[in-house]
Amino acid sequence: SAVISQKPSRDICQRGTSLTIQCQVDSQVTMMFWYRQQPGQSLTLIATANQGSEATYESGFVIDKFPISRPNLTFSTLTVSNMSPEDSSIYLCSVRAGSPNTEAFFGQGTRLTVV
Amino acid sequence: GQQVMQIPQYQHVQEGEDFTTYCNSSTTLSNIQWYKQRPGGHPVFLIQLVKSGEVKKQKRLTFQFGEAKKNSSLHITATQTTDVGTYFCAGDAGGTSYGKLTFGQGTILTVHP
């Protein structure tokens, strides 16, 4: 199993500013992902955080808006840049350890409100 | 791209009634996983199905994977108030998807005592 510490747990931010969310895992993991979840909605994959290289973004998400770092196998950050109220959402860090046929573990999530 | 459809979106049951949620993928899957998310919480893994036609049980929960590995279902027998939450299926296409999961829309289960 993997224990994920994600912070901050929530924040209220002014539009036009940026917020960086941190994800710390208690063990080395192969795969790290960032999701967005609107309240009561499904999880939408933003990007795969690649260790030592640029993240792989899903359709509709771009690096300038959601820069991601992954300096090692236990840590990643997601920045939400130049925020607008439409960015208000829950952001979740997720990891899968070992081979792809493994379960995903999630951080507690960051509830972001942009005013 | 891959899409995973899940129905129903909402289900309200009386305690003791059964509940089923269905999941259908637009593509053949390497495996399918099920997660439960309690209100205010994060998704928690329930089970993974890998083999065609696989059936797995966890106490009152029964999970099935279709023969074509494109659909799946979760059935809960005699629901309890502790079953409240949102149930998500998540499809793993395998191969070049590099471990990415595509989540269904989720079924929000409400259990009335």
CSV table of C-alpha atoms in Angstrom, one decimal:
chain,number,residue,atom,x,y,z
A,1,SER,CA,0.0,0.0,0.0
A,2,ALA,CA,1.0,3.6,-0.3
A,3,VAL,CA,0.2,6.5,2.1
A,4,ILE,CA,-0.1,9.9,0.4
A,5,SER,CA,0.2,13.2,2.0
A,6,GLN,CA,-1.4,16.0,0.0
A,7,LYS,CA,-1.4,19.6,0.9
A,8,PRO,CA,-2.9,22.0,1.3
A,9,SER,CA,-6.2,20.3,2.0
A,10,ARG,CA,-8.1,23.4,1.0
A,11,ASP,CA,-7.5,27.0,0.0
A,12,ILE,CA,-9.4,30.0,-1.2
A,13,CYS,CA,-7.5,32.0,-3.8
A,14,GLN,CA,-7.9,35.3,-5.7
A,15,ARG,CA,-8.4,35.1,-9.4
A,16,GLY,CA,-5.2,35.6,-11.3
A,17,THR,CA,-3.0,34.0,-8.7
A,18,SER,CA,-1.4,30.6,-8.7
A,19,LEU,CA,-1.5,27.7,-6.2
A,20,THR,CA,1.0,24.9,-5.9
A,21,ILE,CA,-0.3,21.6,-4.5
A,22,GLN,CA,2.2,19.1,-3.1
A,23,CYS,CA,1.9,15.3,-3.0
A,24,GLN,CA,4.3,13.2,-0.9
A,25,VAL,CA,4.2,9.4,-1.0
A,26,ASP,CA,5.7,7.2,1.8
A,27,SER,CA,7.4,4.9,-0.7
A,28,GLN,CA,8.8,5.0,-4.2
A,29,VAL,CA,6.1,4.6,-6.8
A,30,THR,CA,6.3,4.2,-10.6
A,31,MET,CA,3.2,6.1,-11.6
A,32,MET,CA,1.9,9.4,-10.3
A,33,PHE,CA,-1.2,11.1,-11.7
A,34,TRP,CA,-3.1,14.3,-11.0
A,35,TYR,CA,-6.9,14.3,-11.3
A,36,ARG,CA,-9.6,17.0,-11.0
A,37,GLN,CA,-13.0,16.3,-9.6
A,38,GLN,CA,-15.9,18.7,-9.5
A,39,PRO,CA,-18.1,18.1,-6.4
A,40,GLY,CA,-20.5,15.3,-7.2
A,41,GLN,CA,-18.7,14.5,-10.5
A,42,SER,CA,-16.3,12.0,-11.8
A,43,LEU,CA,-12.5,12.2,-11.8
A,44,THR,CA,-10.8,13.7,-14.8
A,45,LEU,CA,-7.2,12.9,-15.5
A,46,ILE,CA,-5.1,16.1,-15.9
A,47,ALA,CA,-1.7,14.5,-16.5
A,48,THR,CA,0.8,11.8,-15.7
A,49,ALA,CA,3.7,13.1,-13.7
A,50,ASN,CA,6.9,11.6,-15.1
A,51,GLN,CA,10.0,11.4,-12.9
A,52,GLY,CA,12.9,13.4,-14.5
A,53,SER,CA,10.9,14.5,-17.5
A,54,GLU,CA,8.0,16.6,-18.6
A,55,ALA,CA,4.6,15.5,-17.6
A,56,THR,CA,2.2,13.9,-20.1
A,57,TYR,CA,-1.0,16.0,-20.3
A,58,GLU,CA,-4.5,14.8,-21.3
A,59,SER,CA,-6.5,16.5,-23.9
A,60,GLY,CA,-7.8,19.9,-22.7
A,61,PHE,CA,-5.0,20.4,-20.2
A,62,VAL,CA,-1.8,22.3,-21.0
A,63,ILE,CA,1.5,22.8,-19.2
A,64,ASP,CA,1.3,26.5,-19.0
A,65,LYS,CA,-1.9,26.3,-17.0
A,66,PHE,CA,-1.0,23.2,-14.9
A,67,PRO,CA,2.8,22.9,-14.6
A,68,ILE,CA,3.8,19.7,-12.9
A,69,SER,CA,7.1,18.7,-11.3
A,70,ARG,CA,8.3,15.3,-10.2
A,71,PRO,CA,11.9,15.5,-9.0
A,72,ASN,CA,11.9,12.0,-7.6
A,73,LEU,CA,9.8,8.8,-7.1
A,74,THR,CA,8.1,10.0,-4.0
A,75,PHE,CA,7.1,13.6,-4.6
A,76,SER,CA,5.2,15.7,-7.1
A,77,THR,CA,3.7,19.2,-7.3
A,78,LEU,CA,0.8,20.5,-9.4
A,79,THR,CA,0.5,24.3,-9.9
A,80,VAL,CA,-2.8,25.8,-11.0
A,81,SER,CA,-1.7,29.0,-12.7
A,82,ASN,CA,-3.5,32.3,-13.4
A,83,MET,CA,-6.6,31.0,-11.7
A,84,SER,CA,-10.2,31.8,-12.6
A,85,PRO,CA,-13.4,30.7,-10.8
A,86,GLU,CA,-13.7,27.9,-13.3
A,87,ASP,CA,-10.7,26.3,-11.7
A,88,SER,CA,-12.6,25.8,-8.5
A,89,SER,CA,-12.5,22.1,-7.9
A,90,ILE,CA,-11.0,19.3,-6.0
A,91,TYR,CA,-7.5,18.2,-7.1
A,92,LEU,CA,-6.3,14.7,-6.3
A,93,CYS,CA,-2.9,13.1,-6.4
A,94,SER,CA,-2.9,9.4,-7.2
A,95,VAL,CA,-0.2,6.7,-7.4
A,96,ARG,CA,0.0,3.2,-8.7
A,97,ALA,CA,2.9,1.2,-7.5
A,98,GLY,CA,4.8,-1.5,-9.4
A,99,SER,CA,3.2,-3.0,-12.5
A,100,PRO,CA,0.2,-1.3,-14.1
A,101,ASN,CA,-2.2,-4.0,-12.8
A,102,THR,CA,-2.2,-2.6,-9.4
A,103,GLU,CA,-4.7,-0.5,-7.4
A,104,ALA,CA,-4.6,3.3,-7.3
A,105,PHE,CA,-4.1,5.2,-4.1
A,106,PHE,CA,-5.4,8.7,-3.7
A,107,GLY,CA,-4.4,11.6,-1.6
A,108,GLN,CA,-7.0,13.3,0.5
A,109,GLY,CA,-7.5,16.0,-2.1
A,110,THR,CA,-7.1,19.7,-2.3
A,111,ARG,CA,-10.4,21.7,-2.3
A,112,LEU,CA,-9.7,24.9,-4.3
A,113,THR,CA,-12.1,27.8,-4.4
A,114,VAL,CA,-11.2,30.7,-6.6
A,115,VAL,CA,-12.9,34.0,-5.9
B,1,GLY,CA,-10.2,8.3,-26.7
B,2,GLN,CA,-11.4,5.7,-24.3
B,3,GLN,CA,-14.8,6.4,-22.6
B,4,VAL,CA,-16.3,4.6,-19.7
B,5,MET,CA,-20.1,5.0,-19.2
B,6,GLN,CA,-21.7,4.2,-15.8
B,7,ILE,CA,-25.3,4.0,-14.9
B,8,PRO,CA,-27.4,4.9,-13.0
B,9,GLN,CA,-26.1,8.3,-11.9
B,10,TYR,CA,-28.2,8.2,-8.7
B,11,GLN,CA,-29.8,5.3,-6.8
B,12,HIS,CA,-32.0,5.7,-3.7
B,13,VAL,CA,-32.8,2.5,-1.8
B,14,GLN,CA,-34.3,1.5,1.5
B,15,GLU,CA,-32.0,-0.3,3.8
B,16,GLY,CA,-32.1,-4.0,3.0
B,17,GLU,CA,-32.8,-3.5,-0.7
B,18,ASP,CA,-30.3,-4.6,-3.3
B,19,PHE,CA,-28.3,-2.2,-5.5
B,20,THR,CA,-26.6,-2.6,-8.9
B,21,THR,CA,-24.4,-0.2,-10.9
B,22,TYR,CA,-23.3,-0.9,-14.4
B,23,CYS,CA,-20.2,0.1,-16.3
B,24,ASN,CA,-19.5,0.0,-20.1
B,25,SER,CA,-16.3,0.8,-21.9
B,26,SER,CA,-15.9,1.9,-25.5
B,27,THR,CA,-12.8,-0.2,-25.8
B,28,THR,CA,-11.6,-3.6,-24.5
B,29,LEU,CA,-9.9,-3.3,-21.2
B,30,SER,CA,-6.9,-4.8,-19.6
B,31,ASN,CA,-8.6,-4.7,-16.3
B,32,ILE,CA,-11.3,-2.8,-14.5
B,33,GLN,CA,-11.3,-1.5,-11.0
B,34,TRP,CA,-14.0,-0.4,-8.6
B,35,TYR,CA,-13.7,2.4,-6.1
B,36,LYS,CA,-15.9,3.8,-3.3
B,37,GLN,CA,-15.8,7.4,-2.3
B,38,ARG,CA,-17.6,8.5,0.9
B,39,PRO,CA,-19.0,12.0,1.1
B,40,GLY,CA,-16.1,14.4,1.6
B,41,GLY,CA,-13.5,11.6,1.1
B,42,HIS,CA,-11.2,10.4,-1.5
B,43,PRO,CA,-11.7,7.3,-3.7
B,44,VAL,CA,-10.8,4.0,-2.0
B,45,PHE,CA,-10.0,0.9,-4.0
B,46,LEU,CA,-12.5,-2.0,-3.7
B,47,ILE,CA,-11.4,-4.6,-6.2
B,48,GLN,CA,-9.8,-5.3,-9.6
B,49,LEU,CA,-11.1,-7.7,-12.2
B,50,VAL,CA,-8.7,-8.9,-14.9
B,51,LYS,CA,-10.0,-12.1,-16.5
B,52,SER,CA,-12.9,-12.3,-19.0
B,53,GLY,CA,-16.1,-13.4,-17.3
B,54,GLU,CA,-14.5,-13.0,-13.8
B,55,VAL,CA,-16.8,-12.8,-10.8
B,56,LYS,CA,-15.5,-11.8,-7.4
B,57,LYS,CA,-17.3,-11.4,-4.1
B,58,GLN,CA,-16.6,-9.4,-1.0
B,59,LYS,CA,-19.2,-10.1,1.6
B,60,ARG,CA,-22.3,-8.5,0.3
B,61,LEU,CA,-20.6,-7.1,-2.8
B,62,THR,CA,-20.4,-9.0,-6.1
B,63,PHE,CA,-18.3,-7.8,-9.0
B,64,GLN,CA,-18.5,-9.1,-12.5
B,65,PHE,CA,-16.4,-8.5,-15.6
B,66,GLY,CA,-18.0,-9.2,-19.0
B,67,GLU,CA,-16.8,-11.8,-21.4
B,68,ALA,CA,-15.7,-9.2,-23.9
B,69,LYS,CA,-13.9,-7.3,-21.1
B,70,LYS,CA,-15.8,-4.1,-21.9
B,71,ASN,CA,-18.5,-4.1,-19.3
B,72,SER,CA,-18.7,-4.7,-15.6
B,73,SER,CA,-21.2,-4.5,-12.7
B,74,LEU,CA,-21.2,-4.1,-9.0
B,75,HIS,CA,-24.1,-5.6,-7.0
B,76,ILE,CA,-24.7,-5.0,-3.3
B,77,THR,CA,-27.1,-7.4,-1.5
B,78,ALA,CA,-29.2,-6.1,1.4
B,79,THR,CA,-27.8,-2.6,1.5
B,80,GLN,CA,-26.8,-1.0,4.8
B,81,THR,CA,-26.4,2.7,5.7
B,82,THR,CA,-22.7,2.2,5.7
B,83,ASP,CA,-22.9,1.5,2.0
B,84,VAL,CA,-23.7,5.2,1.3
B,85,GLY,CA,-21.2,6.9,-1.1
B,86,THR,CA,-20.3,7.1,-4.7
B,87,TYR,CA,-19.2,4.0,-6.5
B,88,PHE,CA,-16.9,4.4,-9.5
B,89,CYS,CA,-15.6,2.0,-12.0
B,90,ALA,CA,-12.3,2.7,-13.6
B,91,GLY,CA,-11.1,1.1,-16.8
B,92,ASP,CA,-7.4,0.4,-17.5
B,93,ALA,CA,-6.8,0.0,-21.2
B,94,GLY,CA,-3.3,-1.4,-20.6
B,95,GLY,CA,-0.5,-1.2,-23.1
B,96,THR,CA,0.5,2.4,-24.0
B,97,SER,CA,-1.9,3.9,-21.5
B,98,TYR,CA,0.9,3.6,-19.0
B,99,GLY,CA,-1.3,2.9,-16.0
B,100,LYS,CA,-3.9,5.6,-16.7
B,101,LEU,CA,-7.4,4.9,-15.4
B,102,THR,CA,-10.5,6.2,-17.1
B,103,PHE,CA,-13.3,6.7,-14.5
B,104,GLY,CA,-17.0,6.3,-15.1
B,105,GLN,CA,-19.3,9.0,-14.0
B,106,GLY,CA,-20.0,7.2,-10.8
B,107,THR,CA,-23.2,6.1,-9.1
B,108,ILE,CA,-24.3,8.0,-6.0
B,109,LEU,CA,-25.9,5.6,-3.6
B,110,THR,CA,-28.3,6.8,-0.9
B,111,VAL,CA,-29.6,4.3,1.7
B,112,HIS,CA,-32.7,5.3,3.7
B,113,PRO,CA,-32.9,3.6,7.1
